[in-house]
Structures are given as structure tokens and as C-alpha cells.
mmCIF file with all atom_site columns, C-alpha atoms in Angstrom:
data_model
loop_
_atom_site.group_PDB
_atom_site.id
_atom_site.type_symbol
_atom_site.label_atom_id
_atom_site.label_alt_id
_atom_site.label_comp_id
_atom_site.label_asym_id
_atom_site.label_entity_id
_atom_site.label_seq_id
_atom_site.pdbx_PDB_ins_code
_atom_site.Cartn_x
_atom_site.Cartn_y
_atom_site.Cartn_z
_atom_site.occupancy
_atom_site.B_iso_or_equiv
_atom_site.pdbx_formal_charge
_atom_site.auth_seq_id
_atom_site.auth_comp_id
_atom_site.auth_asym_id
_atom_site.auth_atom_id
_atom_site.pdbx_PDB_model_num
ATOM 1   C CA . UNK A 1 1   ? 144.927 89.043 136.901 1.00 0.00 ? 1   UNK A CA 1
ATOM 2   C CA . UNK A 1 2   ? 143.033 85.993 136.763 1.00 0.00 ? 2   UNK A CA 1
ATOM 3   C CA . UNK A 1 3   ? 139.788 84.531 135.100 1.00 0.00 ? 3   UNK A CA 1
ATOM 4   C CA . UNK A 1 4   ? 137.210 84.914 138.025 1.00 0.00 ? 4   UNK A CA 1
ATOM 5   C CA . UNK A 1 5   ? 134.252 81.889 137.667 1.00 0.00 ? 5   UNK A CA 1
ATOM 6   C CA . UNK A 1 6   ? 132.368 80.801 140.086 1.00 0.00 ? 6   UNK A CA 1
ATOM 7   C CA . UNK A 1 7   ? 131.295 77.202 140.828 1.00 0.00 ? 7   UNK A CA 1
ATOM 8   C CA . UNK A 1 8   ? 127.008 76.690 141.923 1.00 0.00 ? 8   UNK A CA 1
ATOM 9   C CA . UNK A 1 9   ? 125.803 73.729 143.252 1.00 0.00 ? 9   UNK A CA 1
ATOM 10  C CA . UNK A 1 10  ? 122.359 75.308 143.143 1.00 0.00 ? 10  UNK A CA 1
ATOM 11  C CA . UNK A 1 11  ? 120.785 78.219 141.192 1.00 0.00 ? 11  UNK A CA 1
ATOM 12  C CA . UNK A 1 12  ? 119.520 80.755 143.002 1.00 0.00 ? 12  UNK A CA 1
ATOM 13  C CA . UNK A 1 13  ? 117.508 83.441 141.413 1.00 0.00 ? 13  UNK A CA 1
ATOM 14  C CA . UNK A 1 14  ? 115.122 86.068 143.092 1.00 0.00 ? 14  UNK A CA 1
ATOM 15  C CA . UNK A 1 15  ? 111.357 86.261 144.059 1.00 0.00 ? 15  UNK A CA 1
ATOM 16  C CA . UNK A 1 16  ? 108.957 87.291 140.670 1.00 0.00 ? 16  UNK A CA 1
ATOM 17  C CA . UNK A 1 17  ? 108.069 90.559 142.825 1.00 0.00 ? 17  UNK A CA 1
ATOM 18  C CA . UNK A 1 18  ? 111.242 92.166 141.943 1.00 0.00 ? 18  UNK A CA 1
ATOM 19  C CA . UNK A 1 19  ? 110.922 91.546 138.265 1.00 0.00 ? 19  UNK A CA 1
ATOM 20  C CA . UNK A 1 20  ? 106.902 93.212 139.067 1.00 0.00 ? 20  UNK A CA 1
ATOM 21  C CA . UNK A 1 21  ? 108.659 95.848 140.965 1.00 0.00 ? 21  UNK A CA 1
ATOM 22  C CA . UNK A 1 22  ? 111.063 96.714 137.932 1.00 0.00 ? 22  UNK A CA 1
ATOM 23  C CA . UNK A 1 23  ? 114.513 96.171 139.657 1.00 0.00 ? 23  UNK A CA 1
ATOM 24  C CA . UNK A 1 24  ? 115.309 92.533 138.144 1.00 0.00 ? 24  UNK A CA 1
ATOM 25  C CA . UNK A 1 25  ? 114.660 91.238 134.433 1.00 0.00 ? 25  UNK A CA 1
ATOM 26  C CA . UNK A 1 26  ? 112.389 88.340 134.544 1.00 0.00 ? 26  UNK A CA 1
ATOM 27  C CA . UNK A 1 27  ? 115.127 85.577 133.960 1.00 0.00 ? 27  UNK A CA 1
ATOM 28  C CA . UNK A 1 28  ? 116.313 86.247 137.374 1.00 0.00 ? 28  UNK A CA 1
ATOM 29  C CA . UNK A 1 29  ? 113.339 85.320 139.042 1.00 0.00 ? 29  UNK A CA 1
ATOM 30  C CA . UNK A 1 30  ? 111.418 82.528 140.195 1.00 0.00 ? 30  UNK A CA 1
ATOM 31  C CA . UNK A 1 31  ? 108.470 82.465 137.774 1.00 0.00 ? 31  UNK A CA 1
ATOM 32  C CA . UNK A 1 32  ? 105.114 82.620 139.585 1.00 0.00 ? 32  UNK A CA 1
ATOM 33  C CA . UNK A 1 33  ? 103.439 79.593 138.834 1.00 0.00 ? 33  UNK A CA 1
ATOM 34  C CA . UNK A 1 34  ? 106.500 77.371 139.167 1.00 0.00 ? 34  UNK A CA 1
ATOM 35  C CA . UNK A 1 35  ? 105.382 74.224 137.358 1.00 0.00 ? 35  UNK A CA 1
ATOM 36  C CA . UNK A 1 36  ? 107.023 70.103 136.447 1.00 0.00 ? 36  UNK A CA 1
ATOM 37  C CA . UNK A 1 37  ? 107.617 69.603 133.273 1.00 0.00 ? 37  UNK A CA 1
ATOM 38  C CA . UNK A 1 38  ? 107.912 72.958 132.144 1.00 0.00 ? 38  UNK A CA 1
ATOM 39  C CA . UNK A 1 39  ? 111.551 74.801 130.714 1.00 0.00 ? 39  UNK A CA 1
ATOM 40  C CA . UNK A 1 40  ? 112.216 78.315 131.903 1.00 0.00 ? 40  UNK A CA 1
ATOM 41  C CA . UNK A 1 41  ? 115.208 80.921 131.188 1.00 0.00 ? 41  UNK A CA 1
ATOM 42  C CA . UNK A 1 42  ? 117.336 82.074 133.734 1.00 0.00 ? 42  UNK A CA 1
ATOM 43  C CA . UNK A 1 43  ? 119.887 85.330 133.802 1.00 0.00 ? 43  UNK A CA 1
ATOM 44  C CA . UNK A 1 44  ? 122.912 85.280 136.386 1.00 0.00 ? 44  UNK A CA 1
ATOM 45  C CA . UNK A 1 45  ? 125.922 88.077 136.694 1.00 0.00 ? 45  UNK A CA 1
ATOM 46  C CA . UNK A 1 46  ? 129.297 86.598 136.413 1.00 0.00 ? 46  UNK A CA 1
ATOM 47  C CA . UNK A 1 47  ? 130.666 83.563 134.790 1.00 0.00 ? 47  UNK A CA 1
ATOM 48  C CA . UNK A 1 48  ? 129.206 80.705 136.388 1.00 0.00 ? 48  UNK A CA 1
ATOM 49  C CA . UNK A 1 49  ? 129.496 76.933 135.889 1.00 0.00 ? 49  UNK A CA 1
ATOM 50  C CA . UNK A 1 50  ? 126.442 74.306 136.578 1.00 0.00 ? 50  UNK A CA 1
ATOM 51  C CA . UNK A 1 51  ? 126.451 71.017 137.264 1.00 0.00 ? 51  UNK A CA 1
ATOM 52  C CA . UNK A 1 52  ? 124.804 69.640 134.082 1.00 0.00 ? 52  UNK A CA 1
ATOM 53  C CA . UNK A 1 53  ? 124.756 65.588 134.919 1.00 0.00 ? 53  UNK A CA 1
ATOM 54  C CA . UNK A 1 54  ? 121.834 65.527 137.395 1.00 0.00 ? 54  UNK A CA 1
ATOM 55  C CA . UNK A 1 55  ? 118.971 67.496 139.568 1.00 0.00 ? 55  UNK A CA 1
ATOM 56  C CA . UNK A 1 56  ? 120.011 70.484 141.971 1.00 0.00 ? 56  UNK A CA 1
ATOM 57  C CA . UNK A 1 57  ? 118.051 72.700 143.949 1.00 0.00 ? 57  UNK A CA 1
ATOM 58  C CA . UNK A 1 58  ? 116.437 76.211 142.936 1.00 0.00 ? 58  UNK A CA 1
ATOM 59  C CA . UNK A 1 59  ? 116.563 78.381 145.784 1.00 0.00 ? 59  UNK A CA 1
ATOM 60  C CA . UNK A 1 60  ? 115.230 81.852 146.004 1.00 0.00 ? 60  UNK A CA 1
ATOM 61  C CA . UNK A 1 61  ? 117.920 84.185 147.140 1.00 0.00 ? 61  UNK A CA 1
ATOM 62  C CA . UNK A 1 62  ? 117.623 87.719 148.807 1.00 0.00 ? 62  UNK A CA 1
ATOM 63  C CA . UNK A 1 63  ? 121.075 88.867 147.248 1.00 0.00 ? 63  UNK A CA 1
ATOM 64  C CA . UNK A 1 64  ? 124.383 88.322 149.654 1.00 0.00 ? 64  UNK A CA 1
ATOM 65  C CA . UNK A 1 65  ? 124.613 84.175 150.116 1.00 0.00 ? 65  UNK A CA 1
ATOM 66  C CA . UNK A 1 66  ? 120.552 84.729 151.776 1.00 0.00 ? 66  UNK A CA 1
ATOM 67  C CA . UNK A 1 67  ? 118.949 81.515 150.270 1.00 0.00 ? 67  UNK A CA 1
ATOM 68  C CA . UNK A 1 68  ? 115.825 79.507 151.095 1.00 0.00 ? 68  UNK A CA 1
ATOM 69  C CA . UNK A 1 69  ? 115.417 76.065 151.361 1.00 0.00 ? 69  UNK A CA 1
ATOM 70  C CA . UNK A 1 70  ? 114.851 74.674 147.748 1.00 0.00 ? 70  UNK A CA 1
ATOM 71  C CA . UNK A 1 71  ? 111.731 75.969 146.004 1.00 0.00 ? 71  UNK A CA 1
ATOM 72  C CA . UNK A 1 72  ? 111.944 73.162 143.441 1.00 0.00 ? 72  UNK A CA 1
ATOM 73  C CA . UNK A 1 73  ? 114.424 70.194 141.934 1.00 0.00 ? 73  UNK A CA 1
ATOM 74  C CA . UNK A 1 74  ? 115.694 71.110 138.444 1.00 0.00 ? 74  UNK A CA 1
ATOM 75  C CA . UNK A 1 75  ? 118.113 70.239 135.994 1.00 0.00 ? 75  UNK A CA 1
ATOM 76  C CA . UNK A 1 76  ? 119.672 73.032 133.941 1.00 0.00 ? 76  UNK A CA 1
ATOM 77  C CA . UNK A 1 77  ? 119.474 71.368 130.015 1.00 0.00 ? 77  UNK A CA 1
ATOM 78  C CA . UNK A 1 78  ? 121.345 74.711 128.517 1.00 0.00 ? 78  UNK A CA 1
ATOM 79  C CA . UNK A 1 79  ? 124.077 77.374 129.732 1.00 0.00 ? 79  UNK A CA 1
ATOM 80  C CA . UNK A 1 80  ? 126.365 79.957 127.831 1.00 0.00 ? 80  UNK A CA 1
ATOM 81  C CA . UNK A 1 81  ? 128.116 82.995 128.666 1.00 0.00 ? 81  UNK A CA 1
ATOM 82  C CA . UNK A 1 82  ? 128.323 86.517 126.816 1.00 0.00 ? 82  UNK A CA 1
ATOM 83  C CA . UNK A 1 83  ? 129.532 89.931 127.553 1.00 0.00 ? 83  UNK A CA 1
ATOM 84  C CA . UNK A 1 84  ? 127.311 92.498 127.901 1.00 0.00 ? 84  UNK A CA 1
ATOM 85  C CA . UNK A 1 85  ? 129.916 95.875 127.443 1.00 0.00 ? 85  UNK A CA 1
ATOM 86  C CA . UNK A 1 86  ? 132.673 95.048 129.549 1.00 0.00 ? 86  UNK A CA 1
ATOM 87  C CA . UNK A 1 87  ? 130.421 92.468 132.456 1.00 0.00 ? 87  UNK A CA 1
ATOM 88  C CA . UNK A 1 88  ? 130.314 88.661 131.828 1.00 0.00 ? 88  UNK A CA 1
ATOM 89  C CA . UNK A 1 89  ? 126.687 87.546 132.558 1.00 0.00 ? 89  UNK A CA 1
ATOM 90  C CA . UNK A 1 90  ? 125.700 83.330 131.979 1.00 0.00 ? 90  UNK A CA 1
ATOM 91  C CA . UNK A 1 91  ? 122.293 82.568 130.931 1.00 0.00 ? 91  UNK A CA 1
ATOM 92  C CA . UNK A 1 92  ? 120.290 78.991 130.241 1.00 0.00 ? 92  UNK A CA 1
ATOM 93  C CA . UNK A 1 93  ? 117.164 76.879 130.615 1.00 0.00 ? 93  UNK A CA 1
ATOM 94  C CA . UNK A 1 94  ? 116.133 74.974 133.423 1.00 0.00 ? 94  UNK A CA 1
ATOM 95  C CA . UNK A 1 95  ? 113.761 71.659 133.556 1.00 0.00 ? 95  UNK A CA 1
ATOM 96  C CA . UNK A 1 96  ? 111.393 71.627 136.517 1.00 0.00 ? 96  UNK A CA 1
ATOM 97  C CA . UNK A 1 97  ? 111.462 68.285 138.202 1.00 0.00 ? 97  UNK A CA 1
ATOM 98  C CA . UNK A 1 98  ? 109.414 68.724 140.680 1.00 0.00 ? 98  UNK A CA 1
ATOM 99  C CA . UNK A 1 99  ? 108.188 71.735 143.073 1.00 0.00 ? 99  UNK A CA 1
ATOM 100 C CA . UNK A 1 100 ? 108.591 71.370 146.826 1.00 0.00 ? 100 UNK A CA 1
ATOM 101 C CA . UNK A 1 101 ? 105.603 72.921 149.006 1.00 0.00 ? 101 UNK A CA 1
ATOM 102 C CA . UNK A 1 102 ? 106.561 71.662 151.980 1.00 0.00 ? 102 UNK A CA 1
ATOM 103 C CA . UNK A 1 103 ? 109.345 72.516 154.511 1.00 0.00 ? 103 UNK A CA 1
ATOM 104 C CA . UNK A 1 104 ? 111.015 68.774 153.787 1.00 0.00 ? 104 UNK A CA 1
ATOM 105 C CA . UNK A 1 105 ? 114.082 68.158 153.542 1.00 0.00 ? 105 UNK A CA 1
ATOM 106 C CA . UNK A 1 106 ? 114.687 66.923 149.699 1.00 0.00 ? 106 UNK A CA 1
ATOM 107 C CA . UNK A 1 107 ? 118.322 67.123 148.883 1.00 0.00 ? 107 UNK A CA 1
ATOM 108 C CA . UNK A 1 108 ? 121.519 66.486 150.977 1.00 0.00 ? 108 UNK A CA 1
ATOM 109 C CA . UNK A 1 109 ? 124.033 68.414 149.650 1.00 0.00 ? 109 UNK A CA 1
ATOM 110 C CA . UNK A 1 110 ? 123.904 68.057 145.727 1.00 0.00 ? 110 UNK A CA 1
ATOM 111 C CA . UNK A 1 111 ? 122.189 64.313 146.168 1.00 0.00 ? 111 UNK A CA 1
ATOM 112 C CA . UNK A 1 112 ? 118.375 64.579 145.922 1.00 0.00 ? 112 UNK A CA 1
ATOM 113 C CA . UNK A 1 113 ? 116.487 62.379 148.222 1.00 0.00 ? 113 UNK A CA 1
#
């Protein structure tokens, strides 16, 4: 048995309607009026490690590796992980860089252009 963790060069969390809806917690959505400047939480399952040294992307994801193009350029300031009963879950904060809303291409792999 091993230590699974999993490696993200993005986050990815899911559209605010399924925190409306009542199937996701808020932290695991895009908030609705996505904004620079501003610090939001986030809530991921698993143990998951960030790159904490520069911008990535924030994608919206449908579950099952379905991601958008980036919604926004961030750069995640806090991380931990904690148990909740027997799963491993990571939380944090994120820093809005700036929001994309335009089909441009802004990053190139983990590099933002």
C-alpha cells in the first residue's frame, strides 16, 4: 500500500450551479462573480499538491478529466490537507489574477502568456 497524491498543474473546481443545486459545497465551485484581486476558498477530494511559485489556470471541470479552457489566472497563496473520517480532502485560498472572457489562448502549459 502506498500514499496516493496527486500532482495539479491547474485547479479545477465545478460551475456555482451545482453548489445552487445542492450537490457540491461552495468551495468547489467557481464563485459567480469571479473577480481580480479578490481571495476565495477552494475544497478538493484527495491529497493534492499545487504549484505554489507562480500563476496557473482555473478551469471549470464537469467531473472525469472534462475541463474548459481557463476561466481565470490564479495563484493558490494557502493549501493543507485533513481527514474527514477515513477520506483525505486538501483545501486553500486562491488569488485571482486576472479573469479571461475571451476564448484566447493565455497559458501554454503551466507558463502564462
Amino acid at each position: 500500500m502506498g500514499i496516493q497524491v496527486e500532482f495539479n498543474p491547474d485547479l479545477a473546481l465545478r460551475d456555482i450551479s451545482e453548489f445552487e443545486s445542492g450537490n457540491r459545497k461552495k468551495e468547489e465551485c467557481i464563485p459567480d462573480n469571479l473577480t481580480a484581486g479578490e481571495v476565495y476558498e477552494f475544497l478538493k477530494s484527495g491529497q493534492r499538491n499545487y504549484w505554489l511559485h507562480g500563476e496557473l489556470p482555473l478551469l471549470e471541470t464537469k467531473g472525469n478529466s472534462v475541463l474548459s479552457r481557463p476561466k481565470a489566472s490564479i495563484r493558490i497563496i494557502e493549501v493543507s490537507h485533513f481527514l474527514d473520517g477515513d477520506k483525505v480532502f486538501t483545501r486553500g485560498k486562491y488569488k485571482v489574477v486576472d479573469v479571461f472572457d475571451d476564448d484566447n489562448i493565455h497559458f501554454e502549459s503551466y507558463k502564462i502568456i
